[in-house]
XYZ file of C-alpha atoms in Angstrom:
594
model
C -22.448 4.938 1.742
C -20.798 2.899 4.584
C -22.871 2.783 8.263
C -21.010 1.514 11.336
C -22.784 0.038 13.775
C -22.080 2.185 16.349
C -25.278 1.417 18.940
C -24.596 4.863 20.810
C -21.180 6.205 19.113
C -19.768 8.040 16.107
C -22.311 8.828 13.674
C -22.808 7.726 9.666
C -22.934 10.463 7.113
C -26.682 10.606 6.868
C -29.090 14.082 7.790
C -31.950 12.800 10.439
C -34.435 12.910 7.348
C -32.916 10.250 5.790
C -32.628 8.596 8.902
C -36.005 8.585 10.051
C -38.496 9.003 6.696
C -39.818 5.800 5.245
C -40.669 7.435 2.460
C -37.496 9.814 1.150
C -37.809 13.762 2.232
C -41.418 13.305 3.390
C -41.858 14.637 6.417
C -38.732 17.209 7.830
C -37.798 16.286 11.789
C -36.632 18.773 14.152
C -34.263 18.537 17.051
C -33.253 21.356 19.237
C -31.711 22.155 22.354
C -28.579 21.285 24.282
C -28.838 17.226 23.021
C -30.082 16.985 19.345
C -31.266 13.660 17.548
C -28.582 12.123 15.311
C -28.626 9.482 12.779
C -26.786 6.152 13.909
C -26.781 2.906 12.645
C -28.641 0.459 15.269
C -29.109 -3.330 14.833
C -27.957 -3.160 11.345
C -30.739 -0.504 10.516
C -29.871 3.373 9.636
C -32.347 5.364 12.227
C -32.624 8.139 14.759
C -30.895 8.303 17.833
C -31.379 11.130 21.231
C -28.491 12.241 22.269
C -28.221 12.584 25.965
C -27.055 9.513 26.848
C -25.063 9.408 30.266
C -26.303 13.156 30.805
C -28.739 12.918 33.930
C -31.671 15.094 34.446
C -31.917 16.028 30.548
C -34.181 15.439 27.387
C -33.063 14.945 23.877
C -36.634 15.527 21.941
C -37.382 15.650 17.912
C -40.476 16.136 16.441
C -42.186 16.898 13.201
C -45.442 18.669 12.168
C -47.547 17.375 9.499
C -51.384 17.922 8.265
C -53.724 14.679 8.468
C -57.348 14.088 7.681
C -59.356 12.253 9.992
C -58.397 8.334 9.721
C -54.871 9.384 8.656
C -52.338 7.346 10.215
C -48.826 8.417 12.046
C -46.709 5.128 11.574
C -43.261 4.662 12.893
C -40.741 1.872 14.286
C -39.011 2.493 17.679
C -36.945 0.693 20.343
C -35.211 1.739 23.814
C -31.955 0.542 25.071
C -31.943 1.786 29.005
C -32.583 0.524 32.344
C -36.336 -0.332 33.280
C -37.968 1.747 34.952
C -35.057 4.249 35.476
C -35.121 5.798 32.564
C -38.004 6.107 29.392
C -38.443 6.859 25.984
C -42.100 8.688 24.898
C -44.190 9.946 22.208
C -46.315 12.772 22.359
C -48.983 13.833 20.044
C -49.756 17.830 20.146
C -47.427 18.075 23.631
C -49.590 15.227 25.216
C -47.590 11.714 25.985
C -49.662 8.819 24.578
C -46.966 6.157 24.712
C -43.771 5.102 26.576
C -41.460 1.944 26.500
C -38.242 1.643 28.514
C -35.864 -1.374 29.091
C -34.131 -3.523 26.746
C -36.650 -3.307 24.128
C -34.028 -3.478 21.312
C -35.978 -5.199 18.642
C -38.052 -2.541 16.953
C -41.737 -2.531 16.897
C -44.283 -0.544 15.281
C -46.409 2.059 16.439
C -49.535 3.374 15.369
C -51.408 6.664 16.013
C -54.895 7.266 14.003
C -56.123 11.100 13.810
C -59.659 11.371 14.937
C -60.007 14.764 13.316
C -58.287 16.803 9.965
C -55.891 19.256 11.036
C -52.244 20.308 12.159
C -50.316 17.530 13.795
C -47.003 18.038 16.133
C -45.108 14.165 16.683
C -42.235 14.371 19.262
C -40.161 11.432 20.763
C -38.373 12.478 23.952
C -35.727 10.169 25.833
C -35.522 10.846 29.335
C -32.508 10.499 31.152
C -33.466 10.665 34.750
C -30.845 8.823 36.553
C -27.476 8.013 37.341
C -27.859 4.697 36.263
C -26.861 3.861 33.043
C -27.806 0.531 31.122
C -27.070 -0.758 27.508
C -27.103 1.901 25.119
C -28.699 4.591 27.244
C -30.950 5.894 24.198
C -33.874 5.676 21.757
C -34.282 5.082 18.741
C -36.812 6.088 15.640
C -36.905 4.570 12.017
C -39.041 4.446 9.170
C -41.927 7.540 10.106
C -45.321 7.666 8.281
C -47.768 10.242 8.295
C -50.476 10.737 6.095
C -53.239 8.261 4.279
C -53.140 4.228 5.981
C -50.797 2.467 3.306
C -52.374 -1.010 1.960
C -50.869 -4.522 1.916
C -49.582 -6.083 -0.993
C -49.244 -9.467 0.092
C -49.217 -12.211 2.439
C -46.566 -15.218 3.146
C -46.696 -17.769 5.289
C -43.287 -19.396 6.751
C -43.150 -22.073 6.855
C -45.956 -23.086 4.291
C -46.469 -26.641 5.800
C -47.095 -27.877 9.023
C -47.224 -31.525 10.654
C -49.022 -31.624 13.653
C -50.547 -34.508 15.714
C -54.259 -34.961 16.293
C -55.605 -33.307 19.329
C -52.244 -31.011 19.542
C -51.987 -27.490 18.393
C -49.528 -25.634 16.442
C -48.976 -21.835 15.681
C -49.068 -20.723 12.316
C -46.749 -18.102 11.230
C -47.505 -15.212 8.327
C -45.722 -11.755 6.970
C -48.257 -9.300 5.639
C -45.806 -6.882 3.042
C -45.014 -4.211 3.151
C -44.510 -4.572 7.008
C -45.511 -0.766 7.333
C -49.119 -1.814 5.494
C -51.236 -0.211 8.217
C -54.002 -2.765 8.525
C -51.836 -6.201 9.087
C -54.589 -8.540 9.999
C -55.873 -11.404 8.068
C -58.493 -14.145 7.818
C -57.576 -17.925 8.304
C -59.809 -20.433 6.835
C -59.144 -24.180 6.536
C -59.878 -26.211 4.134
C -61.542 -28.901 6.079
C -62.224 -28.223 9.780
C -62.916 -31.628 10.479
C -58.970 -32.375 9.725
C -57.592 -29.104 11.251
C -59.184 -25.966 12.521
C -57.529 -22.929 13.028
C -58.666 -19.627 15.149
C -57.784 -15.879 14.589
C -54.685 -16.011 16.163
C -53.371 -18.406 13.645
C -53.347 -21.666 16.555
C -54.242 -24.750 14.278
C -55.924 -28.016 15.847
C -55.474 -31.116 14.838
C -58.651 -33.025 14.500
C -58.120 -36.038 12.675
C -55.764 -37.674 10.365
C -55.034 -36.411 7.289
C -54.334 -33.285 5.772
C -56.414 -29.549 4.985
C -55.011 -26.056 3.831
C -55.259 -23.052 5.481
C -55.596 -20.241 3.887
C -54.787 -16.318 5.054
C -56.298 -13.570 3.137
C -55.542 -9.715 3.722
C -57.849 -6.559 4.135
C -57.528 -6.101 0.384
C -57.795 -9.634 -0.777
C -54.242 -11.184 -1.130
C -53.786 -14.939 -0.099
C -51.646 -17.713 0.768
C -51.687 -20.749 1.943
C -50.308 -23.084 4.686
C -50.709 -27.098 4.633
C -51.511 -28.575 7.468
C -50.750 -32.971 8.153
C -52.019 -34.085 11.072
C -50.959 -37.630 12.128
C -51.422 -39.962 14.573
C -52.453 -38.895 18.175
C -49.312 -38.478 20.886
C -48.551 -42.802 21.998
C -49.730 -43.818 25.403
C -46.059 -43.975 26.445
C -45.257 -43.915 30.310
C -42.191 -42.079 31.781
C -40.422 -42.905 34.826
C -38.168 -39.811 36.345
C -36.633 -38.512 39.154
C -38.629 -35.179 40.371
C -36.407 -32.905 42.148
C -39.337 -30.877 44.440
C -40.409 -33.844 45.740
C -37.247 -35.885 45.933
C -39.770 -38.461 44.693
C -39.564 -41.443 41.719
C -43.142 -40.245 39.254
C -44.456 -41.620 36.409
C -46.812 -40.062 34.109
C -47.927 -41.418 30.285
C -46.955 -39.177 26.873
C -50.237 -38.393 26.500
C -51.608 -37.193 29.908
C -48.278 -35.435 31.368
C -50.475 -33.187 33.146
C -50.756 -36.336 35.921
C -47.797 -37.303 37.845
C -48.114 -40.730 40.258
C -45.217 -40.087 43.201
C -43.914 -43.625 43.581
C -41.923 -42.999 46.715
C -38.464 -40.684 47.652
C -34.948 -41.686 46.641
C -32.471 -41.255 49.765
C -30.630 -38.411 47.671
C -30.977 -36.672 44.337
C -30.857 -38.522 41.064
C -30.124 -36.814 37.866
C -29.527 -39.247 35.772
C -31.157 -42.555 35.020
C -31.787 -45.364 32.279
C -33.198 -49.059 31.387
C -31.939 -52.324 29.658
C -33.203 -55.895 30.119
C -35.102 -55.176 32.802
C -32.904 -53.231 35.326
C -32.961 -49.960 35.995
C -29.346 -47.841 35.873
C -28.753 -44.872 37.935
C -25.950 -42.120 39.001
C -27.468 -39.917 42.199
C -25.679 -36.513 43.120
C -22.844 -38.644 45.540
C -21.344 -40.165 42.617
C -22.949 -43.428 43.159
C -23.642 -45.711 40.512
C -26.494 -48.178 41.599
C -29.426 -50.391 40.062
C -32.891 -51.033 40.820
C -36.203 -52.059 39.340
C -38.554 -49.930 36.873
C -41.031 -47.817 39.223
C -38.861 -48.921 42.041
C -36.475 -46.834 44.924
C -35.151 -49.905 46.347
C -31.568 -49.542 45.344
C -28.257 -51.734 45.025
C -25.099 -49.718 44.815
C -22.748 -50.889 42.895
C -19.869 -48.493 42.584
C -18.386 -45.083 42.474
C -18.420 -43.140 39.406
C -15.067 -41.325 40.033
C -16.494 -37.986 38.693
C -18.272 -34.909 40.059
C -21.470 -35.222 38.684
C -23.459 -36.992 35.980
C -26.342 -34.995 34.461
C -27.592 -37.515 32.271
C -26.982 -41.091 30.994
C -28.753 -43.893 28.384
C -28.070 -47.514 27.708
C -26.999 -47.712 23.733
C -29.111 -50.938 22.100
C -26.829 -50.679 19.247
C -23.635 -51.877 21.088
C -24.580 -52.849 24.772
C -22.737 -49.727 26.587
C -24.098 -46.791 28.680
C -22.824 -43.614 27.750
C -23.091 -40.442 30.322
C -22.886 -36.365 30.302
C -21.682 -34.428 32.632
C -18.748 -32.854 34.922
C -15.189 -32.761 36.674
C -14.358 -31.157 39.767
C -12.909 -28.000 37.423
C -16.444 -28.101 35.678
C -15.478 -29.566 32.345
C -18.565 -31.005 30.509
C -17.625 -34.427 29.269
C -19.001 -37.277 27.248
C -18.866 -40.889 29.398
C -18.621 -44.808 28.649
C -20.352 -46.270 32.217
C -18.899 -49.496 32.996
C -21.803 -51.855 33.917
C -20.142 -53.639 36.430
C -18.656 -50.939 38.384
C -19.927 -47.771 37.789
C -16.756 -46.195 36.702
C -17.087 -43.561 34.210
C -14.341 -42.891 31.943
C -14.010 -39.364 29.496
C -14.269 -40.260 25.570
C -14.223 -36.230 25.221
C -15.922 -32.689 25.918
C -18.053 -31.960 23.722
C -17.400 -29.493 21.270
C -20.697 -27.279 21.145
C -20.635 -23.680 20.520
C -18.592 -22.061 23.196
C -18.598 -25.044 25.043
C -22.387 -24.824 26.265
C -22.819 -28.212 27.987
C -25.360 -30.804 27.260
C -27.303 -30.921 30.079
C -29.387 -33.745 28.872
C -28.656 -36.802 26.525
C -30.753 -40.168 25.110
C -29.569 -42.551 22.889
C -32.148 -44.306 19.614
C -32.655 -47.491 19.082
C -30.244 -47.392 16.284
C -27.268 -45.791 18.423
C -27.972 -42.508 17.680
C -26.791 -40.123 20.392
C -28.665 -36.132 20.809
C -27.955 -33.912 23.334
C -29.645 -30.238 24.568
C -27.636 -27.497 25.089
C -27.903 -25.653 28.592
C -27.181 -22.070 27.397
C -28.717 -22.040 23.901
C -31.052 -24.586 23.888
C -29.636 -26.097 20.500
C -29.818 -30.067 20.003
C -26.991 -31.363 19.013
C -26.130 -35.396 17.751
C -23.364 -36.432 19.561
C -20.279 -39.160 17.971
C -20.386 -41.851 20.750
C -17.038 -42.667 19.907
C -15.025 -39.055 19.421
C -17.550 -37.203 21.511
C -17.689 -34.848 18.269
C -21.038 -32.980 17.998
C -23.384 -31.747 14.787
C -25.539 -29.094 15.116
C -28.909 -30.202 14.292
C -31.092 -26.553 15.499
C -32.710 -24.336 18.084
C -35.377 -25.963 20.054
C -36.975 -23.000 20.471
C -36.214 -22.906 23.900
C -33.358 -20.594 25.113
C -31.748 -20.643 28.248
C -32.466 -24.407 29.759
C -32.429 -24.795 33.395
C -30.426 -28.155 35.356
C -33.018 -30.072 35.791
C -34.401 -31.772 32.440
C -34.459 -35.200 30.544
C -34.706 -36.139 26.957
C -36.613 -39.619 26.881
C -36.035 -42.063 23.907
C -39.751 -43.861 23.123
C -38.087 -46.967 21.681
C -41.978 -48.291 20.638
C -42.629 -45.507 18.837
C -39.304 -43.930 17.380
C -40.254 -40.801 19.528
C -37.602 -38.157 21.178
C -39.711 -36.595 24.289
C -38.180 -33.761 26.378
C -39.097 -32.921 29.762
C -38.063 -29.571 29.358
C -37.302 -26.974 31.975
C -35.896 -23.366 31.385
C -38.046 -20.961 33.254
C -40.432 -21.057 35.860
C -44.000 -20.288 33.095
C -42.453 -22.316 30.690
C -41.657 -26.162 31.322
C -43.341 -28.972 30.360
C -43.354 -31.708 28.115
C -42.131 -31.461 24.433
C -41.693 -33.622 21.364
C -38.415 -32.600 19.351
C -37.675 -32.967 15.537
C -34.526 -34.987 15.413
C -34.340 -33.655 11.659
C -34.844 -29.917 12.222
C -33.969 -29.542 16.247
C -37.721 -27.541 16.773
C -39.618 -29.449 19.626
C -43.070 -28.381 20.195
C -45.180 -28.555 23.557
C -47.405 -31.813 24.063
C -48.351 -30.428 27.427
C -47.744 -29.709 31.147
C -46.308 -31.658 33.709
C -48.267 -31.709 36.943
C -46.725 -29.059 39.292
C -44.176 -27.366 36.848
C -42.185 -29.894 37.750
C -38.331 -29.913 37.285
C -37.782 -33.577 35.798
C -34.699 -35.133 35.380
C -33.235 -38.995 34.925
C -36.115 -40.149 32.384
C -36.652 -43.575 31.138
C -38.872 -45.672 29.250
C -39.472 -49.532 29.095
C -39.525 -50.675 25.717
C -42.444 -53.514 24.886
C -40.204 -55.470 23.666
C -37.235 -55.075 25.957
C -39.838 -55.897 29.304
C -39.063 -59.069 30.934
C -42.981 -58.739 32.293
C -43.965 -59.398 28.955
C -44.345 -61.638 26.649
C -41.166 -62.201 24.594
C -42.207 -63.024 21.282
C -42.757 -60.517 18.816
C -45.011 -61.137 15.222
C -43.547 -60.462 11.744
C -46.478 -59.898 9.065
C -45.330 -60.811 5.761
C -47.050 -58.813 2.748
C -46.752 -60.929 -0.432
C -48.612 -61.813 -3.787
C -50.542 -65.379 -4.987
C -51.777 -65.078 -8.466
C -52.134 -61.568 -8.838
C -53.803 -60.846 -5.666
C -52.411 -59.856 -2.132
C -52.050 -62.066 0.979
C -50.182 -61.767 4.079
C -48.563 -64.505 6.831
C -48.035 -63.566 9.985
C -44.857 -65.741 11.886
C -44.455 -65.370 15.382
C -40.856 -65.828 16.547
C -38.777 -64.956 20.167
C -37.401 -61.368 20.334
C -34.156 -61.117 18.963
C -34.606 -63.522 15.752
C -35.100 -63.921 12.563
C -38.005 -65.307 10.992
C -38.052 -67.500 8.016
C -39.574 -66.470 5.299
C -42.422 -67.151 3.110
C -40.948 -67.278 -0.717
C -43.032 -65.259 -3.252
C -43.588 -66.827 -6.593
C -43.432 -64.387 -9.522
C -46.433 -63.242 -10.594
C -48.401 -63.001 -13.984
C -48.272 -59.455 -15.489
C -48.451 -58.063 -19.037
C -46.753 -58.102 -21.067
C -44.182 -59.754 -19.126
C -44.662 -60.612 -15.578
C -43.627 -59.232 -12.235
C -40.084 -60.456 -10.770
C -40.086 -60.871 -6.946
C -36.937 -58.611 -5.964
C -36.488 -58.659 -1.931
C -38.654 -57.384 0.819
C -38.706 -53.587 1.997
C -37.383 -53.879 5.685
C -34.647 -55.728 7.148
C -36.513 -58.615 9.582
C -33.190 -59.876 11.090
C -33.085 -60.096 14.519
C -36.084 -58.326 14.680
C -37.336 -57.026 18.429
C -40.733 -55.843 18.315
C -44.008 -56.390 15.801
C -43.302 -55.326 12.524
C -44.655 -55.269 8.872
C -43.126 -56.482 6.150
C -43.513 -56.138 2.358
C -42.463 -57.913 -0.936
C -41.284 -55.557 -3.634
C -41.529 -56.243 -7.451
C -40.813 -55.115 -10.903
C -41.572 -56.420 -14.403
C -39.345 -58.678 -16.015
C -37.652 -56.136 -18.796
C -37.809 -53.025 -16.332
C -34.021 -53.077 -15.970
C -33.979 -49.834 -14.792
C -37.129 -49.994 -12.521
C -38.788 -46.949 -13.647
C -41.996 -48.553 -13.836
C -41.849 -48.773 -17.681
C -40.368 -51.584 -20.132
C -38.796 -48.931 -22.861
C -35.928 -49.558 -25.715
C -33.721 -47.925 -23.151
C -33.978 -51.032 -21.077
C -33.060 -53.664 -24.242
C -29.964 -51.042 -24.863
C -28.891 -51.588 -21.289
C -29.726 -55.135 -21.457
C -26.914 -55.089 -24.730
C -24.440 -53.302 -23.557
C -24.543 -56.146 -20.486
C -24.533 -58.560 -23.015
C -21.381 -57.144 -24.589
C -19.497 -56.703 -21.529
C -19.456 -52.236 -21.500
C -21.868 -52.292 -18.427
C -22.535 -54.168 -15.015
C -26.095 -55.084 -13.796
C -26.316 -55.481 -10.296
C -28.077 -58.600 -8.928
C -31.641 -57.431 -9.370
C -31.129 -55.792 -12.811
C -29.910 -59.352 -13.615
C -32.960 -60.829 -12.560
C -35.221 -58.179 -14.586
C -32.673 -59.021 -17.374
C -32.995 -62.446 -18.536
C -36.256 -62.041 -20.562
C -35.282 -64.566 -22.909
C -35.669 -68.155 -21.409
C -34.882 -67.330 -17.935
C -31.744 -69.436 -18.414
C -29.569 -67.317 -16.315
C -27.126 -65.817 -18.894
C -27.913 -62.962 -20.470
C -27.643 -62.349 -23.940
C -28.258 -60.801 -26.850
C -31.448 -62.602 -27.126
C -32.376 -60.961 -24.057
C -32.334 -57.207 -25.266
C -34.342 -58.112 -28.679
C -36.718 -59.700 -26.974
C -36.916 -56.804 -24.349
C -36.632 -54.050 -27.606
C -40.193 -55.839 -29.238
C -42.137 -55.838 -26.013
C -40.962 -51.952 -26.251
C -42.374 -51.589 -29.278
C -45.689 -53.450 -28.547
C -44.336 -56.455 -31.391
């Protein structure tokens, strides 16, 4: 059978029991009078439908009588598509209203009515069509009735089933008890370890302290699943510098205590958009002015005009030198910018090619030349092609509807996107977003529910306040055992190297095969380790095996390239640099344990 979606129209071929019964033919629904019920098809779900829409002054009622026992449940989905207030959409128990929604509720939600005594039972829904005014759909709707015994659950799912949160944050679990229409839908959350993460009724997990603890849900009748929760490292003691548009003002606050704001003094006009490199501040304010300044600073030196309408957004690119903008023409075309340094003048790469063109009203740049914007309409991040202004849809922040004033902040220490996020008045503040996924999640408020735009960062090792030098910690091995050297060098360099000797390791030895992070030019503190593999282990799984010698052989005879490591691991037999056939035998007894 084929259902159009009709949301107040022609009807499917389906009676008003089928419609409206969970259970087929159970209960038998009656509609009388002037504007019966009908069967429609509404949000992709076959349900019941009143049908006096656009009729003022009328009722479209239907109702069924059933017999319950005490404790018996009446169970049913519903939803409203009408103007608030004006109009409303009730159930009745035995002629008496006990319930009424009206508005766009469009999503349907359950209902549930528990007999207090055994008897005869009379369930009406009535739509009430008291005005002229008509809004959406102009009806209600009914799905999926239940009267009798409370049904059990069967199940329980949580989705997802692991969560990373960071210590002293929360997160909010998420669970399906099935069947949805199970009356009792609660469950009990335990974790596994409190002192990692806790977790309260409502499913809001803590985390405590590194590491990682499983929570577990369990149903009225028993079922169970569970959830795994990592928590890692506290939010970084990270300070912001932005542009606050109540205030007019220049605030800082720190990543981890957002909730206080320091006003460092009022710009002469707004400033949207902002960013640092080598110790100078860059800014665009709402004339089109391009201008630089200090970090913390409102002094100001203009340098030029932008030649645009207005720039929303902007961040220096440590990849390639350049500062890239977002924003506007006079005919309000969102574009993508390359800022010239030395005079401000912006110049379009491209618009941005988001769903229906929602603009990025916010942008930051990685240390790596990664570019991610936030859409204004949808809230969906986006990475953005410096070069093409081309865009890929990461995923929904999980906040709709963003208002002007916002900035996403690039923590080059700590390789962390923040987002001062604005898109209603109860629900702003500061978030941390998932470059991976697009989902940010709240770290906490920002004094005042501010609107915060023009966000920045000084990177420790970008701070010309600071010492320049930056320490590279080697990780190596010295007969068997490991050792590290630490070699301080300027920011910007590369260090030389300590070179590991191979070490002794049956029944061959371990190879020295290159370190695990690139150390060139390095520009802040980092850790670096040697990597190794036994001589034989041509293939690196860990194991010296006869499949090694065979691929050792088929070097030998010229059917199959090694690459420069492999070659290394390769030449068992007298490390003379060639290998031979030698090579593989020798490789094929240590297999065998000869």
């Amino acid at each position: 059978m084929c259902f159009i979606d009709m949301g107040g129209g022609e009807e499917p071929q389906a009676t008003l029991d089928e419609a409206m019964n969970l259970v087929e033919n159970r209960h038998h629904f009656v509609t009388e009078g002037e504007y019966p019920w009908v069967p429609v098809v509404f949000n992709d779900e076959l349900c019941g439908a009143s049908g006096n829409q656009d009729h003022v002054g009328t009722t479209s009622t239907v109702s069924t009588t059933v017999q319950l026992n005490a404790g018996d449940v009446m169970r049913f989905d519903w939803a409203v598509s009408c103007r608030e207030d004006f109009e409303r959409f009730t159930f009745s128990v035995n002629g008496t209203e006990v319930a009424a929604i009206s508005g766009q509720n469009t999503d349907f939600a359950p209902y549930d009515y528990v007999a207090e005594a055994a008897g005869e039972y009379t369930f009406s829904w009535t739509y009430h069509k008291e005005t002229m005014w008509t809004e959406g759909q102009d009806r209600g709707y009914v799905k999926n009735v239940y009267a009798g015994a409370p049904l059990t659950d069967e199940s329980v799912e949580f989705a997802p089933d692991a969560v990373t949160v960071r210590k002293g944050l929360t997160a909010q679990l998420s669970w399906t008890v099935a069947p949805y229409y199970a009356f009792d839908q609660s469950v009990t959350l335990t974790s596994s370890d409190a002192s990692i993460a806790s977790v309260d009724a409502n499913g809001v997990v803590r985390g405590v302290n590194e590491g990682t603890a499983v929570i577990t849900a369990t149903t009225a009748q028993g079922h169970t699943d569970t959830c795994t929760v990592t928590v890692i490292a506290p939010v970084p003691h990270t300070k912001i510098y932005a542009y606050q548009t109540q205030t007019t003002n220049l605030i800082s606050f720190f990543t981890d205590d957002s909730a206080h704001v320091q006003q460092l003094g009022a710009f002469p006009v707004d400033t949207y958009a902002m960013t640092y490199a080598h110790g100078v501040v860059y800014g665009i304010d709402s004339e089109s002015n391009f201008f630089t300044s200090t970090p913390g600073s409102t002094q100001r030196t203009i340098i030029g005009q932008t030649g645009t309408a207005m720039i929303t957004a902007m961040a220096y690119n440590y990849a390639n030198g350049k500062i890239y903008a977002v924003g506007y023409t006079q005919q309000s075309r969102w574009d993508l910018y390359e800022i010239n340094m030395q005079t401000g003048a912006a110049t379009v790469i491209g618009q941005p090619d988001t769903v229906d063109r929602d603009p990025l009203w916010t942008f930051a740049i990685t240390t790596e030349g990664r570019a991610y914007g936030i859409t204004a309409t949808s809230g969906l991040l986006y990475e953005v092609n410096l070069e093409t202004a081309q865009v890929t849809e990461i995923g929904f922040t999980g906040c709709p509807g963003v208002g002007f004033c916002q900035s996403l902040v690039y923590d080059h220490d700590n390789g962390i996107m923040f987002w001062a996020a604005y898109w209603k008045d109860d629900a702003n503040g500061l978030r941390e977003v998932n470059l991976e996924t697009g989902e940010s999640v709240s770290i906490g408020d920002i004094q005042d529910a501010a609107q915060v735009c023009g966000g920045y960062t000084v990177p420790s090792w970008d701070d010309p306040t600071q010492p320049s030098n930056v320490t590279v910690t080697f990780n190596y091995m010295v007969n068997g055992e490991w050792t590290s050297t630490e070699v301080t060098v300027p920011a910007g360099t590369t260090p030389t190297a300590p070179v590991p000797e191979n070490q002794p390791h049956q029944p061959t030895m371990l190879m020295f095969i290159g370190w695990d992070v690139d150390f060139a030019n390095v520009q802040h503190d980092i850790t670096v380790t040697a990597q190794y593999a036994a001589l034989g282990d041509v293939d690196m799984n860990g194991e010296i095996q006869i499949a090694d010698a065979l691929l050792i052989a088929r070097n030998a005879i010229g059917v199959a390239e090694l690459t420069p490591v492999q070659m290394i691991l390769a030449d068992v037999y007298g490390s003379d640099g060639v290998i031979t056939l030698n090579d593989a035998l020798v490789t094929m007894r240590i297999s065998l344990g000869l």
